[in-house]
GROMACS .gro file of C-alpha atoms in nm:
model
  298
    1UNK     CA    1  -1.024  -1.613   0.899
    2UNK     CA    2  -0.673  -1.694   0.975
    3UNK     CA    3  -0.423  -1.425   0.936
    4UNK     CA    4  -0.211  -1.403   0.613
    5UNK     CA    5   0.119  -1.409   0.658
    6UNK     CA    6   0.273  -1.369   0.353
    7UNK     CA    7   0.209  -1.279  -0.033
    8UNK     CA    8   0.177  -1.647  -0.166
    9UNK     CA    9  -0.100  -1.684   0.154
   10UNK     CA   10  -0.280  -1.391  -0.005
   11UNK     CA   11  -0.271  -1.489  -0.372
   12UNK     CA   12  -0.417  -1.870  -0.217
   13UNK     CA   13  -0.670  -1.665  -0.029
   14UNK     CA   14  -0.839  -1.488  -0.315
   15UNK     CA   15  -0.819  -1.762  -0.507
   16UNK     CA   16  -1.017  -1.984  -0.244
   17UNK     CA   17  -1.293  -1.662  -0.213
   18UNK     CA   18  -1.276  -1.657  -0.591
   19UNK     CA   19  -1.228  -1.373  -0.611
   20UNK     CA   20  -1.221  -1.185  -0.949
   21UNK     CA   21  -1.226  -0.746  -0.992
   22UNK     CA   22  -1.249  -0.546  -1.284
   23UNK     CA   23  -0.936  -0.383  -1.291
   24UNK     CA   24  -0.841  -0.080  -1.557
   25UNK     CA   25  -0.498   0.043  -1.660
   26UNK     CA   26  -0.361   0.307  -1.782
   27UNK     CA   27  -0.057   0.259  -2.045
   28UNK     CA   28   0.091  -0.071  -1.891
   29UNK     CA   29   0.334  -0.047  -2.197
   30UNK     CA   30   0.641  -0.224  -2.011
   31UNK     CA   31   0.719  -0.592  -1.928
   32UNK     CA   32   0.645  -0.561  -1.552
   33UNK     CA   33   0.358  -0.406  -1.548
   34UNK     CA   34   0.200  -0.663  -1.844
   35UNK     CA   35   0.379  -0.973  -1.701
   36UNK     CA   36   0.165  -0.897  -1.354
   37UNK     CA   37  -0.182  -0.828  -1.506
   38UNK     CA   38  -0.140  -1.128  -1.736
   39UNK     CA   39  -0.009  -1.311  -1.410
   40UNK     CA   40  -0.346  -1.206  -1.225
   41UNK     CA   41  -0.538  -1.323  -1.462
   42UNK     CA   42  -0.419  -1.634  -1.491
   43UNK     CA   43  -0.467  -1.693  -1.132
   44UNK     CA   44  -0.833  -1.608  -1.160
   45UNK     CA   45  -0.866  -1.280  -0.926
   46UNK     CA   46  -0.889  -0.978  -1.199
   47UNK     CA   47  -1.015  -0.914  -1.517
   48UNK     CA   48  -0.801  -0.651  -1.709
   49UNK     CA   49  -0.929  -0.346  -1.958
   50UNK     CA   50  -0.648  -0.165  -2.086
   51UNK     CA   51  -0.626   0.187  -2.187
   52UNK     CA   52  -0.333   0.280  -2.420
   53UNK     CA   53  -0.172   0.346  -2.742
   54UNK     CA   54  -0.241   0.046  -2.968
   55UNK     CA   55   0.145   0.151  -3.123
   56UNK     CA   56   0.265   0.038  -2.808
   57UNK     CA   57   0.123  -0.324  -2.747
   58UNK     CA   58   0.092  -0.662  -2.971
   59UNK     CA   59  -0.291  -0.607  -2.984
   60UNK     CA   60  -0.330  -0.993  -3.144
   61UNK     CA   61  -0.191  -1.108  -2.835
   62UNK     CA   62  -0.387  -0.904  -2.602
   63UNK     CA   63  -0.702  -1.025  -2.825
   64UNK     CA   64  -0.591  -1.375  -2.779
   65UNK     CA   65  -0.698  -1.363  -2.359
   66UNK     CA   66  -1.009  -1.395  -2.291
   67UNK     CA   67  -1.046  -1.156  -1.976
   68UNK     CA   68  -0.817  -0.867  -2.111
   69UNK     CA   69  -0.953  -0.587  -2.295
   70UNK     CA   70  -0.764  -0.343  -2.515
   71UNK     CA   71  -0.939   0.033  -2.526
   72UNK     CA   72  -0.793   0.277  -2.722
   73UNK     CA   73  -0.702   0.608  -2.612
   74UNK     CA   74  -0.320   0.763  -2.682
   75UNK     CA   75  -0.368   1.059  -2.482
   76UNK     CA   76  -0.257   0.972  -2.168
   77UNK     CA   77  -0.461   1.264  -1.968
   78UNK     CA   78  -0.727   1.175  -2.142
   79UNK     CA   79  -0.685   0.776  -2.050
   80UNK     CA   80  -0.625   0.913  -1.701
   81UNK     CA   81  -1.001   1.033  -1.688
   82UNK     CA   82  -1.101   0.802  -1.841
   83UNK     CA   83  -0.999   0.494  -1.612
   84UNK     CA   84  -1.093   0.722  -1.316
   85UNK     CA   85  -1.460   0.772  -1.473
   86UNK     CA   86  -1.445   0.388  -1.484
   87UNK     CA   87  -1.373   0.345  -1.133
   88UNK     CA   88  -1.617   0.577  -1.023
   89UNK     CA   89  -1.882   0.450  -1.229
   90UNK     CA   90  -1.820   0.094  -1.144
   91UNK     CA   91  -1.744  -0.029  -1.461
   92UNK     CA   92  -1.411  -0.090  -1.317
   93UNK     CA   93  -1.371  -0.150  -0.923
   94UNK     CA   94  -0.949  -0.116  -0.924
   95UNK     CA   95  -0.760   0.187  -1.094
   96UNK     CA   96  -0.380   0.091  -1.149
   97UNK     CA   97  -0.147   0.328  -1.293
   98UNK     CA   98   0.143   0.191  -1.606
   99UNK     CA   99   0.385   0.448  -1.787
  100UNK     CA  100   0.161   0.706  -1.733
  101UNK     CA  101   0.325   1.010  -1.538
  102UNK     CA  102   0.163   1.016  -1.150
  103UNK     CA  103   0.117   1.362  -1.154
  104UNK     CA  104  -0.118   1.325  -1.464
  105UNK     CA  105  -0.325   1.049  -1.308
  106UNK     CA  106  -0.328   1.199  -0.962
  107UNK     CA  107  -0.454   1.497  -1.095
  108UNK     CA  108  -0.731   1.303  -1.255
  109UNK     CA  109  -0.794   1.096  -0.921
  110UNK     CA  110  -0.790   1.417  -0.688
  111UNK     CA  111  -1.028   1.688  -0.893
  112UNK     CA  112  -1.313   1.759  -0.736
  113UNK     CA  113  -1.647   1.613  -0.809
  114UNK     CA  114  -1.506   1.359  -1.054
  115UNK     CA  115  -1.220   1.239  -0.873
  116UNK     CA  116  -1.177   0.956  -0.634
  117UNK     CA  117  -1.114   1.138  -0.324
  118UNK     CA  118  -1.419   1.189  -0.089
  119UNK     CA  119  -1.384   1.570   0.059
  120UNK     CA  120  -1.184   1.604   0.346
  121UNK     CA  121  -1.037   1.199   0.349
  122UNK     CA  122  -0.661   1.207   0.373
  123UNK     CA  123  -0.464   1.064   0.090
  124UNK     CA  124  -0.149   0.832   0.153
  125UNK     CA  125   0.020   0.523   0.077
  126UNK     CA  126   0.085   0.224   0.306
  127UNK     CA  127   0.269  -0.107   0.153
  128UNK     CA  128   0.317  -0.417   0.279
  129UNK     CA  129   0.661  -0.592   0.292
  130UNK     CA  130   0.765  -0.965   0.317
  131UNK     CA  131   1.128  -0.933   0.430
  132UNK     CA  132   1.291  -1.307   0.474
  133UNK     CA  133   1.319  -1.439   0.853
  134UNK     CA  134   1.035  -1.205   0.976
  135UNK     CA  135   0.746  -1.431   1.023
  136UNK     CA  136   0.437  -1.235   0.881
  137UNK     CA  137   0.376  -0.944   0.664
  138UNK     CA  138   0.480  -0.546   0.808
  139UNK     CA  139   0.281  -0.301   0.689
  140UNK     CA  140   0.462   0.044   0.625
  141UNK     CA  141   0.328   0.392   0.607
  142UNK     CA  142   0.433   0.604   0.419
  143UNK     CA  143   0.692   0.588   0.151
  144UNK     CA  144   0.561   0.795  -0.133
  145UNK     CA  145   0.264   1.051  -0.057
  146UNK     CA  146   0.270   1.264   0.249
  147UNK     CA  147   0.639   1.421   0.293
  148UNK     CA  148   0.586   1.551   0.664
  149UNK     CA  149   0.231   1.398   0.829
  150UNK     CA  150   0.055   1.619   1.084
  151UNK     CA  151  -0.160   1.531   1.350
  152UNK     CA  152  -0.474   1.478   1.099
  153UNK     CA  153  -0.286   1.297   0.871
  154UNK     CA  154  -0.106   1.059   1.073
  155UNK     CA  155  -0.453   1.000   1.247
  156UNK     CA  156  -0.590   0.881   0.943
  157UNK     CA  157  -0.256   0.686   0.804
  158UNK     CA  158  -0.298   0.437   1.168
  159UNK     CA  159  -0.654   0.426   1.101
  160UNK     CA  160  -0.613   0.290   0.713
  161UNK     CA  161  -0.306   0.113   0.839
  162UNK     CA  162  -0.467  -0.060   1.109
  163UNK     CA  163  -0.774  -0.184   0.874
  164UNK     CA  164  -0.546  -0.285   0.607
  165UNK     CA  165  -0.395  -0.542   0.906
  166UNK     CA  166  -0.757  -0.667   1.005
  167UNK     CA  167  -0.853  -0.709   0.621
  168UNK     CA  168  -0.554  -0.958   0.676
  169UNK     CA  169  -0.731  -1.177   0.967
  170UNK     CA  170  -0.492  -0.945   1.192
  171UNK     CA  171  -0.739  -0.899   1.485
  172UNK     CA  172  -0.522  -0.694   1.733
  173UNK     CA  173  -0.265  -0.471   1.504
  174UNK     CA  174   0.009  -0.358   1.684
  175UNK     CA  175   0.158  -0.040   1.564
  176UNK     CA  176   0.514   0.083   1.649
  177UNK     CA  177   0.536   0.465   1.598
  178UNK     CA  178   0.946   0.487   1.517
  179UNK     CA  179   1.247   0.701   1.570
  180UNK     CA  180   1.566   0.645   1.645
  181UNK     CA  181   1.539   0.523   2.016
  182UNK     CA  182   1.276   0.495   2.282
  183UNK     CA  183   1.302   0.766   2.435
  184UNK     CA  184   1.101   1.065   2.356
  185UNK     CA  185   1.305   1.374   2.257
  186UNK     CA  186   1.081   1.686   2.292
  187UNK     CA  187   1.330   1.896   1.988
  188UNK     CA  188   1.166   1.649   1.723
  189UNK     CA  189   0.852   1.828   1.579
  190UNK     CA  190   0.726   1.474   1.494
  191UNK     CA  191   0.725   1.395   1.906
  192UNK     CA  192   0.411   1.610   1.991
  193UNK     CA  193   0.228   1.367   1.709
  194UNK     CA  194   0.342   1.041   1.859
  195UNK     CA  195   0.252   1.201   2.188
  196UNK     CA  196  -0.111   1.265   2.065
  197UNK     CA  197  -0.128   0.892   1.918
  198UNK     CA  198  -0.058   0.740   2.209
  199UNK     CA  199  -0.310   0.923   2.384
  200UNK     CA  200  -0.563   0.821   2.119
  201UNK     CA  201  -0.497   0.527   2.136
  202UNK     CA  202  -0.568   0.483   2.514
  203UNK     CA  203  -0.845   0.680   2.440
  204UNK     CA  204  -1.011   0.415   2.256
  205UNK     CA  205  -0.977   0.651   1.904
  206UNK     CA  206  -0.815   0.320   1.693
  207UNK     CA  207  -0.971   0.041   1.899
  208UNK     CA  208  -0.860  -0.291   1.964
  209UNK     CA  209  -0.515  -0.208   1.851
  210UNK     CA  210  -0.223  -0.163   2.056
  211UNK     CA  211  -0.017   0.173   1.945
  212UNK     CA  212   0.356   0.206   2.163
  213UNK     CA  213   0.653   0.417   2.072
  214UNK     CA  214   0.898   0.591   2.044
  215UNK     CA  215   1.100   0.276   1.965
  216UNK     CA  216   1.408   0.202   1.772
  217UNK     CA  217   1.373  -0.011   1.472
  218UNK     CA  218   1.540  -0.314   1.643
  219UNK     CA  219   1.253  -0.273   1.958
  220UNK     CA  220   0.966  -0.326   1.728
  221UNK     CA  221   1.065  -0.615   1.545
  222UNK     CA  222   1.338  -0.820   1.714
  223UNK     CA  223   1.175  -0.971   2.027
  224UNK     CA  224   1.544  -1.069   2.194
  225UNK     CA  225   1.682  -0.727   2.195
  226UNK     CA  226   1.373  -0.604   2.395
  227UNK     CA  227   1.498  -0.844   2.665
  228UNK     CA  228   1.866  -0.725   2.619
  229UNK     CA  229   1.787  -0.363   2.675
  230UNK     CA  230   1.527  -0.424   2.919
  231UNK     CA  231   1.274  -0.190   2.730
  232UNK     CA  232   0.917  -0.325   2.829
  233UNK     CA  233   0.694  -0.241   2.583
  234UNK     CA  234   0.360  -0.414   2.473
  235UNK     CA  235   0.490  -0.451   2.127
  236UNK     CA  236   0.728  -0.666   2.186
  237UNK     CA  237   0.936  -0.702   1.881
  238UNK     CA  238   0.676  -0.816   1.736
  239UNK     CA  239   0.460  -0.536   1.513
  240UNK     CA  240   0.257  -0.561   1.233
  241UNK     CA  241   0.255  -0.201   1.139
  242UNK     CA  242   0.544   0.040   1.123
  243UNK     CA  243   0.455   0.430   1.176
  244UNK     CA  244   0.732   0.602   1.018
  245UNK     CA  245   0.836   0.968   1.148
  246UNK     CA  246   0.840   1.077   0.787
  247UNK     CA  247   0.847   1.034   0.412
  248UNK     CA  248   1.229   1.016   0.390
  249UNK     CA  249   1.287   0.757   0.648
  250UNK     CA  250   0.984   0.505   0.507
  251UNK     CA  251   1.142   0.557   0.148
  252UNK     CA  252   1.469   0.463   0.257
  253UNK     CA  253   1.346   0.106   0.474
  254UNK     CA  254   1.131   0.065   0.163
  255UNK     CA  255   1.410   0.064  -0.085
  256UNK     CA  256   1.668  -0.062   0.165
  257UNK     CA  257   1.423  -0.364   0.280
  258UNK     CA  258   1.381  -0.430  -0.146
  259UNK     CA  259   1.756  -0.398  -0.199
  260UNK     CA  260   1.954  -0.542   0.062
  261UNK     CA  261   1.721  -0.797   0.209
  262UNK     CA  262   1.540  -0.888  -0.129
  263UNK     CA  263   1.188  -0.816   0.019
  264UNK     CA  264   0.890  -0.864  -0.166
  265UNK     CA  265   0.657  -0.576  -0.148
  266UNK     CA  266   0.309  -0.455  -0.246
  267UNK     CA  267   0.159  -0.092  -0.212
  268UNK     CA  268  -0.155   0.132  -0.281
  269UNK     CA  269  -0.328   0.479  -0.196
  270UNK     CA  270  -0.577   0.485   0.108
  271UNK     CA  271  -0.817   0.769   0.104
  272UNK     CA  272  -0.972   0.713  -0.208
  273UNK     CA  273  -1.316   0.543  -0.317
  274UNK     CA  274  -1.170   0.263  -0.496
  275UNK     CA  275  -0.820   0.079  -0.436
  276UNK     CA  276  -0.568   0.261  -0.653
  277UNK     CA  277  -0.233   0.073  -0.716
  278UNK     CA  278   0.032   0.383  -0.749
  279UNK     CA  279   0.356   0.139  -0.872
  280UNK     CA  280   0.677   0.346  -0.973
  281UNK     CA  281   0.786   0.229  -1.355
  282UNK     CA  282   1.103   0.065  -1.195
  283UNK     CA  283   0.911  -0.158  -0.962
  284UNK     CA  284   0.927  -0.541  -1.074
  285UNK     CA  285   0.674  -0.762  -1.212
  286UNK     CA  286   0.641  -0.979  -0.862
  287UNK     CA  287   0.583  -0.590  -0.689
  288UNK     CA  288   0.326  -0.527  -0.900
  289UNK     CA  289   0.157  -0.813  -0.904
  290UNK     CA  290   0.147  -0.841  -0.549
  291UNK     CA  291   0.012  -0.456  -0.526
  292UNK     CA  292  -0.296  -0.534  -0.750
  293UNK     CA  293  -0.358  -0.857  -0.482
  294UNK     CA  294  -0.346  -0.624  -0.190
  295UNK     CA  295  -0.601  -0.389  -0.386
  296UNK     CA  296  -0.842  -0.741  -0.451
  297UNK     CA  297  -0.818  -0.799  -0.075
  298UNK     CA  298  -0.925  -0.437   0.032
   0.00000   0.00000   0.00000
C-alpha cells in the first residue's frame, strides 16, 4: 500500500477498497455535521442511521436517501446509549457524536460493562492535519482528552499514534516528542516522560518507529533549519507524528494550524472498541467529513 498523503488520497482510497461502515449519530441537527454524512454517502464509504428529534430534521428528505436512516429518540442521554449499544452490538461499527453535549455521550461511551472502553485502555484523541506546503499528513496527539499525560498515558497515545500512521501505508513513523528547544530541561515535569520514551523506544517497546526529542517545532518539520542549527537528529524535519508536551499546547497548533494556515483536519478517540468521531459543534463540514474517513480507515 502506498502511503496517503493527504485527505483527498484517503477519500480515493476507501473508495477503491469499497469501502462502506455503518455509521450512527447522535443529533446531527446542524448543517456541518448533515452536509458531511450526506457527503459520505455519496461517496460510497458509510451508511448513516440517525438518532434524533424528528422536530429538528426535514424527515422527507432524510427518507428520500437510500442509505440514511432516521430513528427516533429526543432524549439525547437516552440516544447516547442507544448509539453506543449499537456500536457495541455491531449493528453499527462507527459512533459519531452531533449537537449532543460530550459529557453526555462520553458518559455513555465510558460506563462500565456497556461502554466502549475495554478496562484499563487509555482514552485520547489524536487528529490528523493537512497544513498547505507540508508534503504528507501530521498526525497530532492530543488536543482535546488528556490535559497533562503521564508516563502510561503517553505510552499508549505513541502506540495509537504510531498505528494510526501505519494504517496510512506509513511503514517507519517517526515521532517528534516537542518542547520548546532541543535541549532537555530537567525543571519540566513533562522531561522525565520524554526521557522514558526515548528509552522505550530503543528498547524496542514501539517497534519499527523512530521516536527523537526534545525538539523545537521548526526541528521536526522543516528539514533546512536542522542543517542551519546543526542539530542532528534522525527525524530530520521530516515527522509524521507530533507528541505534544500537553493538552494546551496541541489545542493551540490545532486551532492555530486551522486558523492561520487554513489546514484541513480530521480527529477521533483511540482507546475505545469502535472508532468514535468526537467533532466540536463549531468544526466545519470538510472537518467532519474528513474525521468520519479517518474512522473508515481505522
Amino acid at each position: 500500500m502506498l502511503a496517503i498523503r493527504s485527505f483527498s488520497e484517503l477519500t480515493s482510497h476507501l473508495q477503491q477498497v469499497s469501502l462502506r461502515k455503518k455509521l450512527v449519530v447522535v443529533n446531527p441537527a446542524d448543517a456541518n455535521s448533515m452536509e458531511a454524512i450526506t457527503r459520505a454517502v455519496d461517496m460510497g464509504f458509510v451508511s448513516v442511521q440517525i438518532i434524533g428529534n424528528p422536530k429538528d430534521y426535514d424527515i422527507q428528505s432524510i427518507e428520500k436517501q437510500q442509505r440514511i436512516q432516521f430513528i427516533d429518540c429526543s432524549d439525547p442521554v437516552a440516544a447516547s446509549v442507544m448509539a453506543v449499544e449499537m456500536v457495541k452490538s455491531g449493528t453499527a461499527d462507527i459512533l459519531m457524536k452531533g449537537l449532543v453535549n460530550t459529557d453526555i455521550l462520553l458518559h455513555a461511551i465510558v460506563k462500565k460493562e456497556t461502554g466502549l472502553v475495554p478496562f484499563g485502555n487509555v482514552v485520547t484523541f489524536i487528529a490528523a492535519v493537512e497544513i498547505p506546503g507540508y508534503p504528507k499528513l501530521l498526525f497530532i496527539t492530543d488536543p482535546a482528552v488528556i490535559p497533562a499525560p503521564n508516563v502510561r498515558q503517553r505510552t499508549a497515545i505513541i502506540h495509537y499514534a504510531i498505528d494510526t500512521a501505519r494504517n496510512f501505508g506509513i511503514s517507519k513513523p517517526k515521532v517528534a516528542l516537542l518542547h520548546g528547544t532541543e535541549k532537555m530541561n530537567p525543571k519540566l515535569s513533562f522531561m522525565e516522560d520524554y526521557r522514558e520514551m526515548l528509552k522505550l523506544g530503543q528498547a524496542g517497546e514501539f517497534g519499527d518507529a523512530i521516536v527523537a526529542g526534545p525538539l523545537d517545532l521548526f526541528l521536526a518539520i522543516n528539514p533546512e533549519l536542522g542543517k542551519i542549527k546543526q542539530v542532528d537528529s534522525p527525524i530530520s524535519g521530516d515527522a509524521d507524528i507530533l507528541i505534544f508536551p500537553s493538552f494546551v499546547s496541541a489545542n493551540i497548533f490545532y486551532k492555530s494550524m486551522v486558523t492561520f494556515a487554513h489546514a484541513e483536519i480530521g480527529g477521533m478517540l483511540f482507546g475505545t472498541e469502535k472508532p468514535v468521531v468526537l467533532t466540536s459543534r463549531s468544526d466545519s463540514a470538510a472537518t467532519k467529513f474528513n474525521s468520519i474517513a479517518l474512522a473508515c480507515l481505522m
